[in-house]
Coordinates of C-alpha atoms in Angstrom, one line a residue:
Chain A
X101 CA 130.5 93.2 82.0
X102 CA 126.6 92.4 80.9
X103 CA 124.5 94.8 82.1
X104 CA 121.2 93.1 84.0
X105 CA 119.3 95.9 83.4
X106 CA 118.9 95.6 79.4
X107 CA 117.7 92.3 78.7
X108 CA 119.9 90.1 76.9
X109 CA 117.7 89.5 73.2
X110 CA 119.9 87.6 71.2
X111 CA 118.4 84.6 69.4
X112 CA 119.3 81.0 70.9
X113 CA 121.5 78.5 69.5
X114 CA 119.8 76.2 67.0
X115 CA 121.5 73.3 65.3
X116 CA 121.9 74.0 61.2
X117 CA 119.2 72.8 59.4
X118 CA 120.0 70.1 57.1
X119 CA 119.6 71.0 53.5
X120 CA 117.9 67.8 52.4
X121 CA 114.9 68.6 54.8
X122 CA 114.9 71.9 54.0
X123 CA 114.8 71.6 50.4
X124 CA 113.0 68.2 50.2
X125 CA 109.5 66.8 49.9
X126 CA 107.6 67.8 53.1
X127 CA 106.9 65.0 55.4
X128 CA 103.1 66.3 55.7
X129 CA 102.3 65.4 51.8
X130 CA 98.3 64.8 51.3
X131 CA 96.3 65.4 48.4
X132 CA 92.3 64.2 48.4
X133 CA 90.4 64.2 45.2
X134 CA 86.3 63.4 45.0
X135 CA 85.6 63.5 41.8
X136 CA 84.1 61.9 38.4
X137 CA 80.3 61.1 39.6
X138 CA 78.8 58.4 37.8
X139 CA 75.3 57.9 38.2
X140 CA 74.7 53.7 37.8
X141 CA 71.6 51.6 37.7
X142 CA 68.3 52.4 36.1
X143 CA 64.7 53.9 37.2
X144 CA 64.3 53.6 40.8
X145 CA 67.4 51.7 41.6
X146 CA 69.9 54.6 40.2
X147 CA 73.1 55.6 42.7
X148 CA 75.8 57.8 42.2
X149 CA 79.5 57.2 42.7
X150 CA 82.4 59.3 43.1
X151 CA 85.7 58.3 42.5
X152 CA 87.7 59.1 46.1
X153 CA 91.4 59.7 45.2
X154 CA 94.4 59.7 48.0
X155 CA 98.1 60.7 46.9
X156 CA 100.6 60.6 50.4
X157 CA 103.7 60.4 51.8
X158 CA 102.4 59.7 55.2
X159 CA 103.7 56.6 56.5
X160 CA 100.4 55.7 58.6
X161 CA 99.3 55.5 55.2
X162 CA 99.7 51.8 53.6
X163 CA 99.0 52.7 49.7
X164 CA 100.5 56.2 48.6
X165 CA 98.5 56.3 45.5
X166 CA 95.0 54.4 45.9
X167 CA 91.8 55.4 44.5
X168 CA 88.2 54.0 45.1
X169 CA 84.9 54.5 44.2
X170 CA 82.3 55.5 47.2
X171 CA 78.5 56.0 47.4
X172 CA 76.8 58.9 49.9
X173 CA 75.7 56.4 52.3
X174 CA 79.8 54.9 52.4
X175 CA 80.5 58.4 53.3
X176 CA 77.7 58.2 56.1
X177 CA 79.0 54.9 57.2
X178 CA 82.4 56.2 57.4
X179 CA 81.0 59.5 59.8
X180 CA 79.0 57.0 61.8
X181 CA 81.8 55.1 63.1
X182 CA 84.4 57.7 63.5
X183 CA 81.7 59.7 65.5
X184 CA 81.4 56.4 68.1
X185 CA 84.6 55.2 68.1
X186 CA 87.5 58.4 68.0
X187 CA 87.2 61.5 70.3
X188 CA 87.5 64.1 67.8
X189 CA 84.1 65.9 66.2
X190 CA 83.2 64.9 63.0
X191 CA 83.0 67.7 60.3
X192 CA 79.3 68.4 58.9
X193 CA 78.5 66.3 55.4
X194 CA 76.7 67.8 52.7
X195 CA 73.1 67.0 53.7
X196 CA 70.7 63.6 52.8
X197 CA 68.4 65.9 50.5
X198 CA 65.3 63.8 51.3
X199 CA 62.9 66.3 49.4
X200 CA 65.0 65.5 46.6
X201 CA 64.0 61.9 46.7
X202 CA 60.3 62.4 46.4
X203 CA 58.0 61.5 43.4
X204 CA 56.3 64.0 41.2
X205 CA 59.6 66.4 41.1
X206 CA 59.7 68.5 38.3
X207 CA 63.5 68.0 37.5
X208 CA 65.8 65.0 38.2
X209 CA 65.8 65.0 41.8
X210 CA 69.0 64.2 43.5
X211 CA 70.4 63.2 40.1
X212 CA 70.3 66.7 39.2
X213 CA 73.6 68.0 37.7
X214 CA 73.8 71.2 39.8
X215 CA 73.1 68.9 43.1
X216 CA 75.8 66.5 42.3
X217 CA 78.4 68.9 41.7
X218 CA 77.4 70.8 44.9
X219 CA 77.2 67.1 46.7
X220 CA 80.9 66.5 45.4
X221 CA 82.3 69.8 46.8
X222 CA 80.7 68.7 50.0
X223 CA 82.3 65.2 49.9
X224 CA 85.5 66.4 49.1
X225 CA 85.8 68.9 52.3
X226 CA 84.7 66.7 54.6
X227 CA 87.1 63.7 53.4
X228 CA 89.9 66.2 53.4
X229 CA 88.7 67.5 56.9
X230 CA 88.6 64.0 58.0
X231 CA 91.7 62.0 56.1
X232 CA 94.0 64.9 57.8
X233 CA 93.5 64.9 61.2
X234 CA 95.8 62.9 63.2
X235 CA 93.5 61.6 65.7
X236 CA 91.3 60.0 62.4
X237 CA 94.1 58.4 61.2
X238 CA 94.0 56.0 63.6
X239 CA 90.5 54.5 62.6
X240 CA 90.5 50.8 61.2
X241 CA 87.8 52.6 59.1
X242 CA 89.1 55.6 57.7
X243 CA 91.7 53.0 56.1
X244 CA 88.9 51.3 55.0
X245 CA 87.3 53.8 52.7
X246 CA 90.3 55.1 51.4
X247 CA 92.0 52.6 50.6
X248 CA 90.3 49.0 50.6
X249 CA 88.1 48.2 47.3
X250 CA 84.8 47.9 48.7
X251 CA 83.6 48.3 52.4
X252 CA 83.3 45.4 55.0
X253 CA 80.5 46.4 57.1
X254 CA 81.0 43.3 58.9
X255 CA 84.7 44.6 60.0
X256 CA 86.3 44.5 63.4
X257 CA 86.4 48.0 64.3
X258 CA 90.3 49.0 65.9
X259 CA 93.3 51.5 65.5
X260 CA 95.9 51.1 63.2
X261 CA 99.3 52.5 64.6
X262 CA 102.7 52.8 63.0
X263 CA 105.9 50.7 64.1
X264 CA 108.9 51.0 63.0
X265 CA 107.3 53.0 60.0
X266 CA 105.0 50.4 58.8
X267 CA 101.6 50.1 59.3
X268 CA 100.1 47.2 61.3
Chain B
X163 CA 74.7 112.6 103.9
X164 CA 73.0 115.1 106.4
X165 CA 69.7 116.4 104.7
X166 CA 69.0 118.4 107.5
X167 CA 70.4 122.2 107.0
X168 CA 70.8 122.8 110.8
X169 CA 73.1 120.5 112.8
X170 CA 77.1 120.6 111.8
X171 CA 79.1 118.8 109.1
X172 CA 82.5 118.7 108.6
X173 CA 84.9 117.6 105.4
X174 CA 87.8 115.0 105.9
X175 CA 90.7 115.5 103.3
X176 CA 93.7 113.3 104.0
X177 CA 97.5 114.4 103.0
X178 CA 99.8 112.5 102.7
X179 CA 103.3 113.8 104.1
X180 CA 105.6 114.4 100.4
X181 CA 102.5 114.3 98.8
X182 CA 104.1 116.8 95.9
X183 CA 107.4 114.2 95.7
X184 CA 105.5 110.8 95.8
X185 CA 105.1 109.0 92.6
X186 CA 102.0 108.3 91.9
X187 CA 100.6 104.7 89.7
X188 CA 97.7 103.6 87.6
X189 CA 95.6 101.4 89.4
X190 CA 92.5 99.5 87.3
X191 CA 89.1 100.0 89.6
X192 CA 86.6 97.6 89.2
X193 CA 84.8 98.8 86.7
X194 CA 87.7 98.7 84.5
X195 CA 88.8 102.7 85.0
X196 CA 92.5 103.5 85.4
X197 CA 92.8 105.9 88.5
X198 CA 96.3 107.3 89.6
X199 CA 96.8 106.4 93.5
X200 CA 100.1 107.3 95.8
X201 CA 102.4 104.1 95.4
X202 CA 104.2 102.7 98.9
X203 CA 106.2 99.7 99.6
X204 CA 106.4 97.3 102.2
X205 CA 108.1 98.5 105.7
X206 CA 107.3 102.2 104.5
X207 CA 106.3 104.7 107.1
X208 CA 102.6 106.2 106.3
X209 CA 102.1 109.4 107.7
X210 CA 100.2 113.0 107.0
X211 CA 97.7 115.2 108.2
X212 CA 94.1 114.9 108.1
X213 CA 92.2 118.6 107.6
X214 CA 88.8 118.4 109.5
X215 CA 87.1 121.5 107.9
X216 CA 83.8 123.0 109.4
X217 CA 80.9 123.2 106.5
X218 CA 79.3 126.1 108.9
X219 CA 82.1 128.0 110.5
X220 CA 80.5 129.6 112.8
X221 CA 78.5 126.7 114.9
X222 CA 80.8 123.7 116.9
X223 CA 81.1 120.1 115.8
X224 CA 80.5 117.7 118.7
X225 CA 82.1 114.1 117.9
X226 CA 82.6 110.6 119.8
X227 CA 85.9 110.6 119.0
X228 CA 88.2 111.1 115.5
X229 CA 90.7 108.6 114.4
X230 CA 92.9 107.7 111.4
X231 CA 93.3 104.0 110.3
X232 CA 95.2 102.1 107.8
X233 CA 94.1 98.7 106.1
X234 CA 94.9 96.5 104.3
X235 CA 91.8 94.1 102.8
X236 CA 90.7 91.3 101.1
X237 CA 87.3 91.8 99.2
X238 CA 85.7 88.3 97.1
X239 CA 83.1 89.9 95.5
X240 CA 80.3 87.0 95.5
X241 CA 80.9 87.2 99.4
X242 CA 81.0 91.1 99.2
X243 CA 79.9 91.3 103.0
X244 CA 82.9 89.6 104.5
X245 CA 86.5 91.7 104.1
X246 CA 89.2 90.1 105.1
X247 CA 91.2 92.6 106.8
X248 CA 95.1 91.5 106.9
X249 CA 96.5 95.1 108.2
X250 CA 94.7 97.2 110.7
X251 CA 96.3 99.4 112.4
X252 CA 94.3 102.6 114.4
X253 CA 95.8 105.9 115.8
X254 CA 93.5 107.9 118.0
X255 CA 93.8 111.8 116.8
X256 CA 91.1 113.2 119.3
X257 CA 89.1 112.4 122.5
X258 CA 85.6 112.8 122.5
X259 CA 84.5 116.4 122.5
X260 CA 84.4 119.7 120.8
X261 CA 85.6 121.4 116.8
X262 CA 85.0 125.2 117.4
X263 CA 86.9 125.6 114.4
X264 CA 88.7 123.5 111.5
X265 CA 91.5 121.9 112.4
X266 CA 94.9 119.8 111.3
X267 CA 95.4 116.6 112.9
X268 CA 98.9 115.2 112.5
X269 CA 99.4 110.6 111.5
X270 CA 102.2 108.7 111.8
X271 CA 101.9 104.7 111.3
X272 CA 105.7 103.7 111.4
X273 CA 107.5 100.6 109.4
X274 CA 103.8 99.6 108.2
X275 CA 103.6 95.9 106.7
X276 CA 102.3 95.8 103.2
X277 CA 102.9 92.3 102.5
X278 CA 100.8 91.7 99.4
X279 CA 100.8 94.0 96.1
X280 CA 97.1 95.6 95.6
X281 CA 95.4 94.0 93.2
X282 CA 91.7 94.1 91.0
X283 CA 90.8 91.6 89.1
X284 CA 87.8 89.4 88.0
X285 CA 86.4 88.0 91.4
X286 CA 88.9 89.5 94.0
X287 CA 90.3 92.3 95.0
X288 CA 93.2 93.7 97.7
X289 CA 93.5 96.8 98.8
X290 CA 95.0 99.5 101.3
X291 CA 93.3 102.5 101.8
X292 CA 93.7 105.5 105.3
X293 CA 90.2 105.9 107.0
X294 CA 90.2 109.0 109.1
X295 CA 87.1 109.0 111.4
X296 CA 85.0 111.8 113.3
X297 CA 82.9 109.4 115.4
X298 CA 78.7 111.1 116.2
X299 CA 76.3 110.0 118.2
X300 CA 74.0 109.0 114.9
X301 CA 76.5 109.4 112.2
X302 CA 79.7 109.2 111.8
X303 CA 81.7 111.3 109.3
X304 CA 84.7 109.5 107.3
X305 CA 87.1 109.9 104.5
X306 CA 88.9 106.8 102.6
X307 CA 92.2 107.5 100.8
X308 CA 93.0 104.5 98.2
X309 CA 96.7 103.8 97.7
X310 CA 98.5 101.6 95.9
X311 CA 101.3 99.0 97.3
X312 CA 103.6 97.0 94.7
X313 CA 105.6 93.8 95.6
X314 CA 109.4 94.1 94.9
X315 CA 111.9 90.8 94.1
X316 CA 115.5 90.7 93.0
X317 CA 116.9 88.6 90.1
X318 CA 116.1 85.0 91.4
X319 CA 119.2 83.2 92.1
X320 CA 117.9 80.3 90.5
X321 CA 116.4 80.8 86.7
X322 CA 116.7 77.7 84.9
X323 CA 115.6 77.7 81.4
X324 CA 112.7 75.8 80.3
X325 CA 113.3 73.1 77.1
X326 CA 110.6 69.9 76.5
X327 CA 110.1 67.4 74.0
X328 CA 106.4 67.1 73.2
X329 CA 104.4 66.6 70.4
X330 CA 101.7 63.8 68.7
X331 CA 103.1 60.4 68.1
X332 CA 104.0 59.9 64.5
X333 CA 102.8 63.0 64.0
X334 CA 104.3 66.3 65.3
X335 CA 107.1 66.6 67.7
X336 CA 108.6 70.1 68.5
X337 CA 111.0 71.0 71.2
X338 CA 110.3 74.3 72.6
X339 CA 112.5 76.6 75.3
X340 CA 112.0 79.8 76.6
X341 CA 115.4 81.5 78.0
X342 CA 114.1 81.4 82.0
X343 CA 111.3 80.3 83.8
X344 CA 111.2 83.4 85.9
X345 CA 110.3 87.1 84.5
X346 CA 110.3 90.4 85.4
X347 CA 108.0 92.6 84.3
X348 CA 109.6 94.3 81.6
X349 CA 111.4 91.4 81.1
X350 CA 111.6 89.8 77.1
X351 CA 110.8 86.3 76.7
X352 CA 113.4 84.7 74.2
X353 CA 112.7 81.2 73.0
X354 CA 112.7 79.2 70.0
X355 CA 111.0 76.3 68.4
X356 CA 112.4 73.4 66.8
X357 CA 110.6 71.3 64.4
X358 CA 111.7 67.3 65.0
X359 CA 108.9 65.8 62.8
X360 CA 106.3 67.5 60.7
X361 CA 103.6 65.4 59.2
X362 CA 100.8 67.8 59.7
X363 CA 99.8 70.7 57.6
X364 CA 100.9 73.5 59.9
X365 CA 99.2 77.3 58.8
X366 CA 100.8 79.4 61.3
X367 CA 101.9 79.5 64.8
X368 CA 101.6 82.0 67.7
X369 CA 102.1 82.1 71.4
X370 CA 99.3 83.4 74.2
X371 CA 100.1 84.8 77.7
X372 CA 97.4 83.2 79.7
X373 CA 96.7 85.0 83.2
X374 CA 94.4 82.3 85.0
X375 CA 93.2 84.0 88.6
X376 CA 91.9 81.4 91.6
X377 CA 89.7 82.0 94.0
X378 CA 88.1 80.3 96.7
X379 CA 89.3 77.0 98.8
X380 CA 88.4 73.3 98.1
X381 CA 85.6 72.1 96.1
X382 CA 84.5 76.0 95.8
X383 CA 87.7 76.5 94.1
X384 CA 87.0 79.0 91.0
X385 CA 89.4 79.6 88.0
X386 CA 88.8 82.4 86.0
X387 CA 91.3 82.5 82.8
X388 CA 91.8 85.9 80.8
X389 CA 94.4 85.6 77.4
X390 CA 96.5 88.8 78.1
X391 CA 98.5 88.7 74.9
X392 CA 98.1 86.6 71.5
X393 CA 102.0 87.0 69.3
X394 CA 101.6 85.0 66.2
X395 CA 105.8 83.9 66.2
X396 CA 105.1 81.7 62.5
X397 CA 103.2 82.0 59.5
X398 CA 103.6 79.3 57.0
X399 CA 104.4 75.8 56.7
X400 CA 107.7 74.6 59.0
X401 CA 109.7 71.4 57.9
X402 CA 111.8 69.0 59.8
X403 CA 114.9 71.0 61.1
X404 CA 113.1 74.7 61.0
X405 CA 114.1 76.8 64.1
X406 CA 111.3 79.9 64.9
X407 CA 112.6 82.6 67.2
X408 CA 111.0 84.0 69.7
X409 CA 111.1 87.2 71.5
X410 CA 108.7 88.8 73.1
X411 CA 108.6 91.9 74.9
X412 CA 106.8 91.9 78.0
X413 CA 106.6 95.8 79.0
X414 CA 103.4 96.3 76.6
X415 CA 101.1 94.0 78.1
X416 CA 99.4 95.1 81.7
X417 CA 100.1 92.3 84.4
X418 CA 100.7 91.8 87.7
X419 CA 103.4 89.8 89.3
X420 CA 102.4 86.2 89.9
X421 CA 100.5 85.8 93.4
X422 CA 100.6 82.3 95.3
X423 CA 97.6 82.1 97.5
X424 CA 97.4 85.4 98.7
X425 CA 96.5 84.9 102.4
X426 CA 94.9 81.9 101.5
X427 CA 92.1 83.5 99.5
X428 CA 93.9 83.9 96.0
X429 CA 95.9 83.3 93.3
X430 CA 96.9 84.9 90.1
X431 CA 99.3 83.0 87.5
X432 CA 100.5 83.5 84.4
X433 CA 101.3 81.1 81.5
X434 CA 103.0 81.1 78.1
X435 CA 100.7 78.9 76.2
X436 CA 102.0 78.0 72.5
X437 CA 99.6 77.2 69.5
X438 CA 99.8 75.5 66.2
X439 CA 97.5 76.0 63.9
X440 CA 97.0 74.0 60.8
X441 CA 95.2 73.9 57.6
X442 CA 91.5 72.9 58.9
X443 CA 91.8 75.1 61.8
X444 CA 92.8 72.3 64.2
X445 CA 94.8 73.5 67.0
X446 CA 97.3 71.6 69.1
X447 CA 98.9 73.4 72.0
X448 CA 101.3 73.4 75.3
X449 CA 101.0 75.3 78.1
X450 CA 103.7 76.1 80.7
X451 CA 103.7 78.2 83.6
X452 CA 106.1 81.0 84.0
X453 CA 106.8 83.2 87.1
X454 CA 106.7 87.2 86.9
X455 CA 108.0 89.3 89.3
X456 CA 108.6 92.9 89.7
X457 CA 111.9 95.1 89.6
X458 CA 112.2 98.2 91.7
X459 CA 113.0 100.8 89.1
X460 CA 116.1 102.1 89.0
X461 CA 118.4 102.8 91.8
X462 CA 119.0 106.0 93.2
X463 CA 122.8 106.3 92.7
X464 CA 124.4 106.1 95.9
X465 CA 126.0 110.1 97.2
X466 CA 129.3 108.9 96.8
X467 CA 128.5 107.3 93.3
X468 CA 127.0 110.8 92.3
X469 CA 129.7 112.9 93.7
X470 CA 132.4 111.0 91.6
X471 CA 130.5 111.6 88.6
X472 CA 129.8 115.1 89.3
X473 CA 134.1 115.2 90.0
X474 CA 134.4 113.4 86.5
X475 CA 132.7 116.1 84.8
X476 CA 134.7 119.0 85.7
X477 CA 137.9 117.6 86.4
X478 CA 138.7 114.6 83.9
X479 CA 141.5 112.8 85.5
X480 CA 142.1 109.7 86.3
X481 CA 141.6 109.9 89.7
X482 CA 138.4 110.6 89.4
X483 CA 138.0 107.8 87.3
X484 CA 139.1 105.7 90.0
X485 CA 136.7 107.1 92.7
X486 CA 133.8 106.4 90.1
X487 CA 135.2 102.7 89.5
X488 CA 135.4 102.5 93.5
X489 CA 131.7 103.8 93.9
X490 CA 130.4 101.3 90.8
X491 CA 132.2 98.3 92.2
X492 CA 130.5 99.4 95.9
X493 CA 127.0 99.5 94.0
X494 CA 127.8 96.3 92.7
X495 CA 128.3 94.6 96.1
X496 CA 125.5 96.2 97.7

């Protein structure tokens, strides 16, 4: 005969936990890399590029290896058009450095070592910020950048959804 | 306050009868104190004495009148003018006239309705409090005596567990359940969580008690939401097929029981709201609304219960087993 007055604490049933998922790869694998800046060009037409590397399992994913290489203003594209077309808010990105960009400097401007390796860091949290939130996912253009080989600023922008476990 | 040294004054001290045998509660006041008040239920008698006591003994006390009342109000404090007075009941204890001396007047309100539990809280409060009255010409002197009244339920009949499906397409789906959907106070919340699909990068995961108190009608309708209680249940990363436990013990948090539209003024109700938390600091949450209610403490054993103990004790035989399995089986009934 249970007694009403001591609460009954015993955990509830749970089904077993397959051993496969509990000792297999995690479903939530993501791994972003920005890294290797390469400044191109000469005198006043010089850029850098980072190389933007994705490894996933995630099936909304269409490549789960791809790697591209992506300028400052890509990345400035890419917050642009989440920040109109998704609902979420758009992490911060390591700022434009416009003083940087003016004549009579005494060092190397934004071409600077120390600035470039302080720019990458920047890149690489907000493209992990951005490439792992589920609502992001869904962007035409977060696709794009990540894993297209160059960027079609003419694109149709849209959501990409998963059926069946593919990508459309 | 008289400022005037000549004229008479008189101090009001209300008793209440059993005063040295009734429990007494913690009540919060509005500016957050905890005060200890006389506790009474619903249906409960309220009576006493009321001590009038000269301040000069020797000179008389003329008065309109003295009476003792009990109320029972609604207070919204941004319309701190208007109480809304629910129970008020008056008992004259003298005619107009004459003190020549303290004196002891004698209350009784009989079977007094206390429908709603007293309550403080953010923009509202109910309360019941005895007013006893010397009505003067120019001033009157009074004395108010707070008490507190608490709200008692049985074990609902009906305590269906709550279990849902919900999650982010493609992304996260859980299925959550929480052993009842109604509470008692000291009740523990047992749950768990189960993990369908896991494609986000989950840090930990912990479940908040919500108390979210309404007030006001119609388009003037105000919620004010206070997290009682944050109980992280998870800290890592879960996989497919990962059950979390839950079990959390009500008794240390301070609520109230849930309140549905209190004389159509206000609400207070509570929800368990549970939060995942991953790796840049997103969270994604669920909220469901649980009922609490409150259990009288324990019963007195009944006479006949006690005696068969008592005859247990000394004697040990079976028949005074029997009368004590007679007396338990009675209790059980009742």
């Amino acid at each position: 005969m249970s007694d009403p007055t001591v609460a009954d604490t015993r955990r509830l049933n749970s089904k077993p936990q397959d051993l496969t998922d509990a000792y297999g790869p995690p479903s939530n694998f993501l791994e972003m890399d920005v890294y290797d800046p390469q400044t191109v060009g000469v005198g006043r037409n010089r850029f850098t590029t980072y190389e933007v590397r994705m490894r996933t399992n995630l099936p909304i994913f269409k490549l789960k290896d791809s790697t591209v290489r992506r300028r400052y203003s890509d990345f400035e594209w890419l917050k642009n058009e989440l920040e109109r077309d998704s609902k979420i808010v758009v992490p911060p990105l390591p700022g434009k450095a416009l003083k940087r960009q003016l004549p009579f400097r005494g060092d190397e401007g934004i071409f600077e070592d120390a600035f470039i390796e302080e720019r990458r860091v920047g890149l690489e949290q907000f493209i992990n910020r951005i490439a792992g939130h589920p609502l992001a996912q869904n962007e035409r253009c977060l696709h794009m950048f990540l894993q297209d080989e160059s960027i079609d600023r003419n694109y149709v922008p849209g959501k990409v959804r998963l059926y069946n476990g593919k990508t459309i | 306050m008289s400022f005037f040294s000549f004229g008479q004054s008189a101090e009001i001290d209300i008793v209440l009868k059993d005063a040295e045998t009734r429990k007494k509660v913690e009540h919060k006041t509005e500016d957050g104190k905890k005060d200890k008040y006389f506790l009474l239920y619903d249906g409960e008698t309220v009576s006493g004495n009321v001590n009038v006591t000269l301040k000069n003994p020797g000179k008389r006390l003329e008065h309109q009148g003295i009476k003792m009342e009990f109320i029972g109000q609604i207070e919204l404090y941004y319309d701190r003018g208007n109480h809304h007075e629910f129970v008020s009941l008056v008992k004259d204890l003298a005619r107009p006239g004459e003190l020549t001396q303290s004196q002891t007047f004698d209350f009784e309100f009989t079977h007094v309705e206390k429908p709603y539990e007293s309550y403080t809280g953010q923009n509202v409060k109910l309360r019941y409090f005895l007013r006893a009255t010397v009505s003067r010409r120019l001033n009157d002197i009074s004395k108010e005596m707070d008490i507190v009244v608490h709200t008692l339920s049985t074990y609902p009949e009906l305590n269906s567990s709550i279990k849902m499906e919900v999650g982010i397409e493609d992304c996260l789906h859980i299925e959550f359940e929480y052993n009842k959907s109604k509470y008692h106070l000291k009740d523990v919340i047992v749950g768990k969580i189960y993990f369908l699909l896991v494609r986000l990068k989950i840090r930990h995961m912990e479940i908040d008690i919500i108390k979210r108190e309404t007030t006001g009608t119609g388009p003037n309708v105000y919620h004010e939401n206070d997290t009682i209680a944050k109980y992280e249940i998870m800290d890592g990363a879960p996989v497919r097929g990962e059950s979390i436990p839950i079990r959390l013990f009500l008794a240390g948090y301070e609520m109230t029981p849930t309140m549905r539209d209190i004389n159509k003024k206000y609400s207070v109700r509570y929800y368990l709201n549970l939060v995942l938390i991953d790796e840049e600091e997103r969270r994604y949450f669920k909220q469901q609304e649980i009922t609490l209610w409150r259990k009288g403490d324990m019963v007195k054993k009944s006479m006949s219960h006690q005696a068969a103990i008592a005859s247990q004790r000394f004697e040990g035989s079976s028949s005074a087993e029997k009368a004590l399995a007679q007396a338990q089986a009675k209790e059980q009934e009742q």
